[in-house]
mmCIF file of C-alpha atoms and ligand atoms in Angstrom:
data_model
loop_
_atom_site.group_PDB
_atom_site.id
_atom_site.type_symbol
_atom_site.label_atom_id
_atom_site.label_comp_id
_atom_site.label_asym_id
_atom_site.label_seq_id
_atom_site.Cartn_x
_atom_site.Cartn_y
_atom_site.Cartn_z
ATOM 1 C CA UNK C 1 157.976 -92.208 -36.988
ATOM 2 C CA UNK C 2 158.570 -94.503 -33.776
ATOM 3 C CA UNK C 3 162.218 -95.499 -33.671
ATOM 4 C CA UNK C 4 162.953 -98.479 -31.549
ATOM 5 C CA UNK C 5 166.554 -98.758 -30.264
ATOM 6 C CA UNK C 6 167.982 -101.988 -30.622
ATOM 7 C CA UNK C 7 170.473 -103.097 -27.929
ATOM 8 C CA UNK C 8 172.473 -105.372 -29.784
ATOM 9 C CA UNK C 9 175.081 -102.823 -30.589
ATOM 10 C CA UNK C 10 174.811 -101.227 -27.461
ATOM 11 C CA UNK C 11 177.635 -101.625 -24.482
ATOM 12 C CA UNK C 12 176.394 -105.098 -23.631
ATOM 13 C CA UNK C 13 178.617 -104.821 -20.443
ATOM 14 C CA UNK C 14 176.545 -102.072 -19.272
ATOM 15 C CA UNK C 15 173.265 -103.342 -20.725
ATOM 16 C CA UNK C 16 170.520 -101.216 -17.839
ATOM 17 C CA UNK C 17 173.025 -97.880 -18.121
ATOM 18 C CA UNK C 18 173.021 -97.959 -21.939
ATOM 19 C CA UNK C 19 169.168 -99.037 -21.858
ATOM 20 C CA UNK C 20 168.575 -96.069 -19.278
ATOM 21 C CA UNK C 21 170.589 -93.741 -21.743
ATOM 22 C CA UNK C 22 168.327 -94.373 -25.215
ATOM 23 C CA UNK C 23 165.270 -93.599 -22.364
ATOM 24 C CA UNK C 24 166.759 -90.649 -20.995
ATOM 25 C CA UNK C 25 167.108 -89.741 -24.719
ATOM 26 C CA UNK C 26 163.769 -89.774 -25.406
ATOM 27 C CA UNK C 27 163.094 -93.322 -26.537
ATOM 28 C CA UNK C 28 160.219 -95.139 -25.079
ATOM 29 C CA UNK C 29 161.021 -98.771 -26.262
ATOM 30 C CA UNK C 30 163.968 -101.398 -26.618
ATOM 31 C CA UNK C 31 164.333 -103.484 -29.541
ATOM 32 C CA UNK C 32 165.343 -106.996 -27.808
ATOM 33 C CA UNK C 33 167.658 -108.724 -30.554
ATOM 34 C CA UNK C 34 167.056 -112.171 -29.296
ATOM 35 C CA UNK C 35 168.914 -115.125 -31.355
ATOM 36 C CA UNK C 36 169.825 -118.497 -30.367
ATOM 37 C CA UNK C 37 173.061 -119.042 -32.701
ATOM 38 C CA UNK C 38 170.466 -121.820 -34.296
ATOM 39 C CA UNK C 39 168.249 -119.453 -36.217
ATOM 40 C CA UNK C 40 170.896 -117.328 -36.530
ATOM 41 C CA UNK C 41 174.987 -117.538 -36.467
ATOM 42 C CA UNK C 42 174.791 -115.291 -33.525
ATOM 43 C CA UNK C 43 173.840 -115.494 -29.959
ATOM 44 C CA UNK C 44 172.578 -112.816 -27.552
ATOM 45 C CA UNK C 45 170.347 -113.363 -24.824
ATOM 46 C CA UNK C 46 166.831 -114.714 -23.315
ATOM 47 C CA UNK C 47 164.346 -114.268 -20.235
ATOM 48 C CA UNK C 48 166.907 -113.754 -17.455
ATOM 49 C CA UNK C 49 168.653 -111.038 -19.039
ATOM 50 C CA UNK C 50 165.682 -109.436 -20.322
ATOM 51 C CA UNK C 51 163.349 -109.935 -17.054
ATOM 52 C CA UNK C 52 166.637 -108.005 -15.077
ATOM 53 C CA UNK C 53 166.082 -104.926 -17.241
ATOM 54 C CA UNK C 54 162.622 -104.991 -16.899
ATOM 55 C CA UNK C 55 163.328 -104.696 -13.444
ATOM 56 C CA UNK C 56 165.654 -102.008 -13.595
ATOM 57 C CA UNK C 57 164.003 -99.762 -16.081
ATOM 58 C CA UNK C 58 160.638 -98.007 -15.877
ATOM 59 C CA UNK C 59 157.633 -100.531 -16.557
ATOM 60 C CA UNK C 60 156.734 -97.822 -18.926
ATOM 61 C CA UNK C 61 159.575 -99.061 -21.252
ATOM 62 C CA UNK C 62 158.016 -101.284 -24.159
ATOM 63 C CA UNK C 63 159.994 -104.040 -24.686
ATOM 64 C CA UNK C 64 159.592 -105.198 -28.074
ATOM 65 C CA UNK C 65 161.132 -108.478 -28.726
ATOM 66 C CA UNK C 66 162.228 -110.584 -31.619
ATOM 67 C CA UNK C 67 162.884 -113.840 -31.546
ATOM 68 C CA UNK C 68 165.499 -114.623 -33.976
ATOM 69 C CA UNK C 69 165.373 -118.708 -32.302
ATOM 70 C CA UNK C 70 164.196 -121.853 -33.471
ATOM 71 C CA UNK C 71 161.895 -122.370 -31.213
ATOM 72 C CA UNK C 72 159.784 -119.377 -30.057
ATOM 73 C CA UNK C 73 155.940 -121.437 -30.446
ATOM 74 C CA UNK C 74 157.671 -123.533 -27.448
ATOM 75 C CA UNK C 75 158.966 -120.587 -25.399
ATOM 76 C CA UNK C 76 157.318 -117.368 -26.144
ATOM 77 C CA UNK C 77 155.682 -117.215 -23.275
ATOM 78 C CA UNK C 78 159.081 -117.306 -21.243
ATOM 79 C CA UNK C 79 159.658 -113.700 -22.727
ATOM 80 C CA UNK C 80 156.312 -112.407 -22.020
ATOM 81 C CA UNK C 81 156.843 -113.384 -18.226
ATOM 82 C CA UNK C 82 160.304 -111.943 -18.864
ATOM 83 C CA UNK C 83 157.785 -108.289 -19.435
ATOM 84 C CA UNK C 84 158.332 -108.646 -23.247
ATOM 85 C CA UNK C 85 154.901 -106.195 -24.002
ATOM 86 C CA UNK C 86 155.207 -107.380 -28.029
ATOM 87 C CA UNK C 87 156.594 -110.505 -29.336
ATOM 88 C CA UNK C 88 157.880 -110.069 -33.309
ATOM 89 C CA UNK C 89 158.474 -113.967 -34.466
ATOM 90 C CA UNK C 90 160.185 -115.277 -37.940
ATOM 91 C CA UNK C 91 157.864 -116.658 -40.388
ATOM 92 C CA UNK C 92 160.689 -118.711 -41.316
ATOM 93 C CA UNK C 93 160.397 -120.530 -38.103
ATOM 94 C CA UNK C 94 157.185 -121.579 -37.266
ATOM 95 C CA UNK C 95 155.097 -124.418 -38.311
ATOM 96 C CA UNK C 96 152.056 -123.290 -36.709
ATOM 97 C CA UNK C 97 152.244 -119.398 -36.806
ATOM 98 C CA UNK C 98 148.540 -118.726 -36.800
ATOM 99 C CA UNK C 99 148.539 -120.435 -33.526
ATOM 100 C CA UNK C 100 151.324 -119.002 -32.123
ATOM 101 C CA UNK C 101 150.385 -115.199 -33.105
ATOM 102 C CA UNK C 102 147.071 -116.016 -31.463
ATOM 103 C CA UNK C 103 148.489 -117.055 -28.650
ATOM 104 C CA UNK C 104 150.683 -114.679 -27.743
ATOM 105 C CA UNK C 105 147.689 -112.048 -28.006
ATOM 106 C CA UNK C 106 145.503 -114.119 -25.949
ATOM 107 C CA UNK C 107 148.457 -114.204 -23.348
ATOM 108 C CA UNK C 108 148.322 -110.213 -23.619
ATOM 109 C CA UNK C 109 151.173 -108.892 -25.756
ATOM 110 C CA UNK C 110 150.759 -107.962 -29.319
ATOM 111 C CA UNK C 111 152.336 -110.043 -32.170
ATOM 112 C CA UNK C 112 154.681 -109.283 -34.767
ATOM 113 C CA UNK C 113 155.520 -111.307 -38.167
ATOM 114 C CA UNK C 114 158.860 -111.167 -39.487
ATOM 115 C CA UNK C 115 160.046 -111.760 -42.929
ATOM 116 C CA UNK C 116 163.473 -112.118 -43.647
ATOM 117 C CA UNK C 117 164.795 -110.236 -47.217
ATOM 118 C CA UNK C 118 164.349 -113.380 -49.476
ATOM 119 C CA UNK C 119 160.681 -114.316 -48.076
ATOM 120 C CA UNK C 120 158.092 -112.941 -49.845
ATOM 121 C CA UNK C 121 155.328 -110.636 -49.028
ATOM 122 C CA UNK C 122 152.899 -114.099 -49.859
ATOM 123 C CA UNK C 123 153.673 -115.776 -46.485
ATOM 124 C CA UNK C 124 151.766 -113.124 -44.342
ATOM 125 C CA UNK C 125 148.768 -112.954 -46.662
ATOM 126 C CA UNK C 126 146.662 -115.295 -44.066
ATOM 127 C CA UNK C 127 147.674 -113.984 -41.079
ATOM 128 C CA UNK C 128 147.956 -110.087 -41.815
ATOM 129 C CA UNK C 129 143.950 -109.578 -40.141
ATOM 130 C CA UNK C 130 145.271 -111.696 -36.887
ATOM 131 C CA UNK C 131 148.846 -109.393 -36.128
ATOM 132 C CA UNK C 132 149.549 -105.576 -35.225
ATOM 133 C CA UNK C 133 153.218 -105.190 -37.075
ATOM 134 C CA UNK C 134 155.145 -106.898 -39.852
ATOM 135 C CA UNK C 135 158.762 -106.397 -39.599
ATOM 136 C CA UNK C 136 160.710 -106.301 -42.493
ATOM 137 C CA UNK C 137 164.191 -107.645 -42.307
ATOM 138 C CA UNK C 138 166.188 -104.618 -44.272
ATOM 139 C CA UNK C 139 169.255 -106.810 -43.570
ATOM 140 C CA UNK C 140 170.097 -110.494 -42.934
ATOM 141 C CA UNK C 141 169.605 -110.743 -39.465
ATOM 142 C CA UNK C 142 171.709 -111.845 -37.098
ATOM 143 C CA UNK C 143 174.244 -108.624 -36.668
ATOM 144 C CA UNK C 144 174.207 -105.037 -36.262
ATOM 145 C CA UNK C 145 175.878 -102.892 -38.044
ATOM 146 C CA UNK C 146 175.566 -104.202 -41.484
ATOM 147 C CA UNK C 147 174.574 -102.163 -45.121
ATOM 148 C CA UNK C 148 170.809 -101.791 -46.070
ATOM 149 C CA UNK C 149 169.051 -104.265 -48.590
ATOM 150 C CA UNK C 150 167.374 -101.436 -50.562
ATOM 151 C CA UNK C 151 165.377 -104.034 -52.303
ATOM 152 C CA UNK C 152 162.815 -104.200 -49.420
ATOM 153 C CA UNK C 153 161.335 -101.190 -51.077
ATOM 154 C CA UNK C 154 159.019 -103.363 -53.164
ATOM 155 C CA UNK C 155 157.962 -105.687 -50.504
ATOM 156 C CA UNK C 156 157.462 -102.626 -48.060
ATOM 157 C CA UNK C 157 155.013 -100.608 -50.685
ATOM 158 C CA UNK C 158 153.316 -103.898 -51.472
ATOM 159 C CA UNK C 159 152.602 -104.687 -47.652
ATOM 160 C CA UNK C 160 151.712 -101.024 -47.336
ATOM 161 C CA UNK C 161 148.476 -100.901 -50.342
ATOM 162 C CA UNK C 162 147.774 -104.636 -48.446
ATOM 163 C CA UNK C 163 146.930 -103.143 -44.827
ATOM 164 C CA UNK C 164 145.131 -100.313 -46.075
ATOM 165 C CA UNK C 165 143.000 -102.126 -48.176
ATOM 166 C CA UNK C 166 142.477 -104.520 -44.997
ATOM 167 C CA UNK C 167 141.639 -101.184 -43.230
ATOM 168 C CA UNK C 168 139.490 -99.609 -45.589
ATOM 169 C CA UNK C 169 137.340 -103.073 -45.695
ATOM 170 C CA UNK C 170 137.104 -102.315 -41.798
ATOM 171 C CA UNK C 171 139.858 -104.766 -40.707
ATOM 172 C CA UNK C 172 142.869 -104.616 -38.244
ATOM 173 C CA UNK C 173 145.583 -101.798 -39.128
ATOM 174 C CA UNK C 174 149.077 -103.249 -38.887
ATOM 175 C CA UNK C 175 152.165 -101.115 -38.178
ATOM 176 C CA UNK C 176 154.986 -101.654 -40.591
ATOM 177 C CA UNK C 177 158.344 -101.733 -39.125
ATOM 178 C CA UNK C 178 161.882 -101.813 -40.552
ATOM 179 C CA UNK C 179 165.095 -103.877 -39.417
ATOM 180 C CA UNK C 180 168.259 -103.293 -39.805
ATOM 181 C CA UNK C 181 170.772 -100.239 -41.927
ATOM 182 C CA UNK C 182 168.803 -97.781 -40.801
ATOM 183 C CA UNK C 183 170.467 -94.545 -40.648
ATOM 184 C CA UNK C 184 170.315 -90.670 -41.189
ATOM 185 C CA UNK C 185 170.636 -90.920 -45.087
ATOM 186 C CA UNK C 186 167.535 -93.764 -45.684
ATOM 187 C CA UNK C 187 165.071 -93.089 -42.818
ATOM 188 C CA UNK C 188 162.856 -90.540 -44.156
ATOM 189 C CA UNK C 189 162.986 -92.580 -47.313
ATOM 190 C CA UNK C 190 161.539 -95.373 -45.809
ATOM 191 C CA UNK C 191 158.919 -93.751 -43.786
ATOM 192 C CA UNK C 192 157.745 -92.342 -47.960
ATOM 193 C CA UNK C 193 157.204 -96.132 -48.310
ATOM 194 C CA UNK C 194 155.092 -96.653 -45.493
ATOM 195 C CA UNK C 195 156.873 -97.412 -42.755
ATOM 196 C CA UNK C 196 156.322 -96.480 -39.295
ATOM 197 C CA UNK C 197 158.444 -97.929 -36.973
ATOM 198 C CA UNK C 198 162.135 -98.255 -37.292
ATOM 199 C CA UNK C 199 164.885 -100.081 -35.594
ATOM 200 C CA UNK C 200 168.034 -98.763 -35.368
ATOM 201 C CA UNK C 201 171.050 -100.260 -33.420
ATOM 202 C CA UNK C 202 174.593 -98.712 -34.684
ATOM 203 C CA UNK C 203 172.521 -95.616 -36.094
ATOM 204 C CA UNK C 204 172.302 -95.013 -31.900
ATOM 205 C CA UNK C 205 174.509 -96.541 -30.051
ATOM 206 C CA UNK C 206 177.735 -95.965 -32.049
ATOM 207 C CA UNK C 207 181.145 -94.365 -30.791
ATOM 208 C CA UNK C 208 181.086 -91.247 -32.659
ATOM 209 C CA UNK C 209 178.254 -90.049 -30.223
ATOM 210 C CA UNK C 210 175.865 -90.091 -27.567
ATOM 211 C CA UNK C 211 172.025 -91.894 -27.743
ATOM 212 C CA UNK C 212 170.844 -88.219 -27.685
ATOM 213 C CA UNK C 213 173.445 -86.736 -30.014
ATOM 214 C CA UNK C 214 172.470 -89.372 -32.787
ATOM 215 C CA UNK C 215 168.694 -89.577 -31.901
ATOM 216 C CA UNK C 216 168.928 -86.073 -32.773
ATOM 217 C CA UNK C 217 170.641 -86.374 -35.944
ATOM 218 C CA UNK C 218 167.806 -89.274 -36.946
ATOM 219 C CA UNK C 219 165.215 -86.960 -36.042
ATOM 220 C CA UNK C 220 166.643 -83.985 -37.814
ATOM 221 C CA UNK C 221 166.741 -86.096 -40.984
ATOM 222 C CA UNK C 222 162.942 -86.849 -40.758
ATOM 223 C CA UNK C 223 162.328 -83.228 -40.313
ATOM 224 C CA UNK C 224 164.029 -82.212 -43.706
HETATM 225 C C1 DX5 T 301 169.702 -107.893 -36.807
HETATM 226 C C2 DX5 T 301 168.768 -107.265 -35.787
HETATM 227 C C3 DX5 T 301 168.642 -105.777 -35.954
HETATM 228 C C4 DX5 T 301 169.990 -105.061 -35.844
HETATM 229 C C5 DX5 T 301 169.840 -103.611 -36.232
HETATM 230 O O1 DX5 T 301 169.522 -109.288 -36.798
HETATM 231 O O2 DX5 T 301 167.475 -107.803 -35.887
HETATM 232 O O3 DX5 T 301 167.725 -105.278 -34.993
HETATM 233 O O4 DX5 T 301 170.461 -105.159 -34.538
HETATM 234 O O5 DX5 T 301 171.116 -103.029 -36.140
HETATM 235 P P1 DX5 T 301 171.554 -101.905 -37.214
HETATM 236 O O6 DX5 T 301 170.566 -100.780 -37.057
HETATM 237 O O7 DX5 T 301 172.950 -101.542 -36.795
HETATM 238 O O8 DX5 T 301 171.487 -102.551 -38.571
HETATM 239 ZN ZN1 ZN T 302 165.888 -106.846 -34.653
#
C-alpha cells in the first residue's frame, strides 16, 4: 500500500521541516492539498509555495498534487513547473477533461481524476484508458481531519472490476487512490477493496505523535 502524506494538517508554519519529517519517516511522496476557496471553502496554497519545497526537499520526493481550484485546465502547467511529478484534477471542474488529462501527460507528469463522494463512478468511464489514478474523495474535500464516507466502498469495488477488465483487454492499469478519514481502524479495509494508494493527513501529522510514530501504527495495521 503507498501512503501519501498530505500536508494540509501538517505545521504549515514549518511546511519544509514537517515535509522533511514524513521523508525522514519513510515516505517518498507529499500529497499537495491545493484549493482556491472557489472550488472549495478553503484555501491553501499554489506554485510559489510548492516550487520552494521542491527546492528544499530531495528531487526524489514525488509531489503529487490535487487541484481542488476552479481553474486547473488554465493553470496546470504552473504546478508542473512548480515540480508537481502528478497532477490529480476534479471531474467536477473541468469542461474539457480529456484534453486537459492529455495534456498534462504530454507535458510529462501523470494525471489523476478525482471524483468527489456524490459523483458517480459514470463520469470516468471515457477517460479511465487515458489516466494512471482515480482518486476517490472518502470525504468532502476541502479539510483535514474530518470522519470517513464509508459509502465509497461501492464506487471503489466498482472502479476496481472496471480497470482490471481494462487490463485484462490489454489496456492501461490505473492506481486507485483514497482521500480523506483514513486511519489505523479503515486502512487495511480499504486496501480489501482495491485500493492502493492512500492519503492520510491527521492519521500523520497529528499531536499525539511523531510522522514515524503514526506511520508505524498505519503500517502495523496493514500488517494484521
Ligand atoms: C481534503 C484533502 C485531503 C485531506 C486528508 O480536501 O483532499 O487530502 O487533507 O486529510 P485527512 O487524512 O485528515 O482526512
Ligand atoms: Zn487531497
Amino acid at each position: 500500500m503507498i501512503i501519501a502524506p498530505s500536508i494540509l494538517t501538517a505545521d504549515l508554519s514549518n511546511l519544509a521541516e514537517s515535509c522533511q519529517e514524513a521523508i525522514d519517516a519513510g515516505l517518498d511522496r507529499l500529497h499537495l492539498d491545493v484549493m482556491d476557496g472557489n472550488f472549495v471553502p478553503n484555501m491553501t496554497f499554489g506554485p510559489p509555495v510548492i516550487k520552494s519545497l521542491r527546492e528544499s526537499l530531495s528531487e526524489n520526493v514525488i509531489f503529487d498534487a490535487h487541484l481542488m481550484i476552479t481553474n486547473a485546465e488554465e493553470c496546470f502547467m504552473d504546478y508542473i513547473e512548480a515540480g508537481c511529478n502528478h497532477i490529480s484534477v476534479h471531474v467536477e471542474a473541468a469542461t474539457h477533461l480529456h484534453r486537459l488529462v492529455t495534456a498534462i501527460r504530454d507535458a510529462g507528469a501523470t494525471a489523476g481524476v478525482v471524483l468527489n463522494p456524490a459523483t458517480p463512478l459514470e463520469a470516468i468511464i471515457e477517460i479511465l484508458p487515458e489516466i494512471d489514478l482515480v482518486l476517490v474523495m472518502s470525504v468532502n474535500p476541502g479539510f483535514g481531519g474530518q470522519s470517513f464516507i464509508s459509502s465509497v466502498e461501492g464506487k471503489i469495488r466498482r472502479l476496481k472490476a472496471m480497470i482490471d477488465e481494462q487490463v485484462n483487454a490489454g489496456g492501461r492499469p490505473v492506481q486507485i487512490q483514497i482521500d480523506g478519514g483514513i486511519k489505523a481502524h479503515n486502512i487495511a479495509m480499504v486496501g480489501e477493496w482495491g485500493v492502493e494508494n492512500c492519503v492520510v493527513g491527521s492519521g500523520l501529522f497529528n499531536d499525539r505523535g511523531t510522522v514515524k510514530e503514526n506511520l508505524q501504527i498505519l503500517q502495523s495495521a496493514l500488517e494484521q
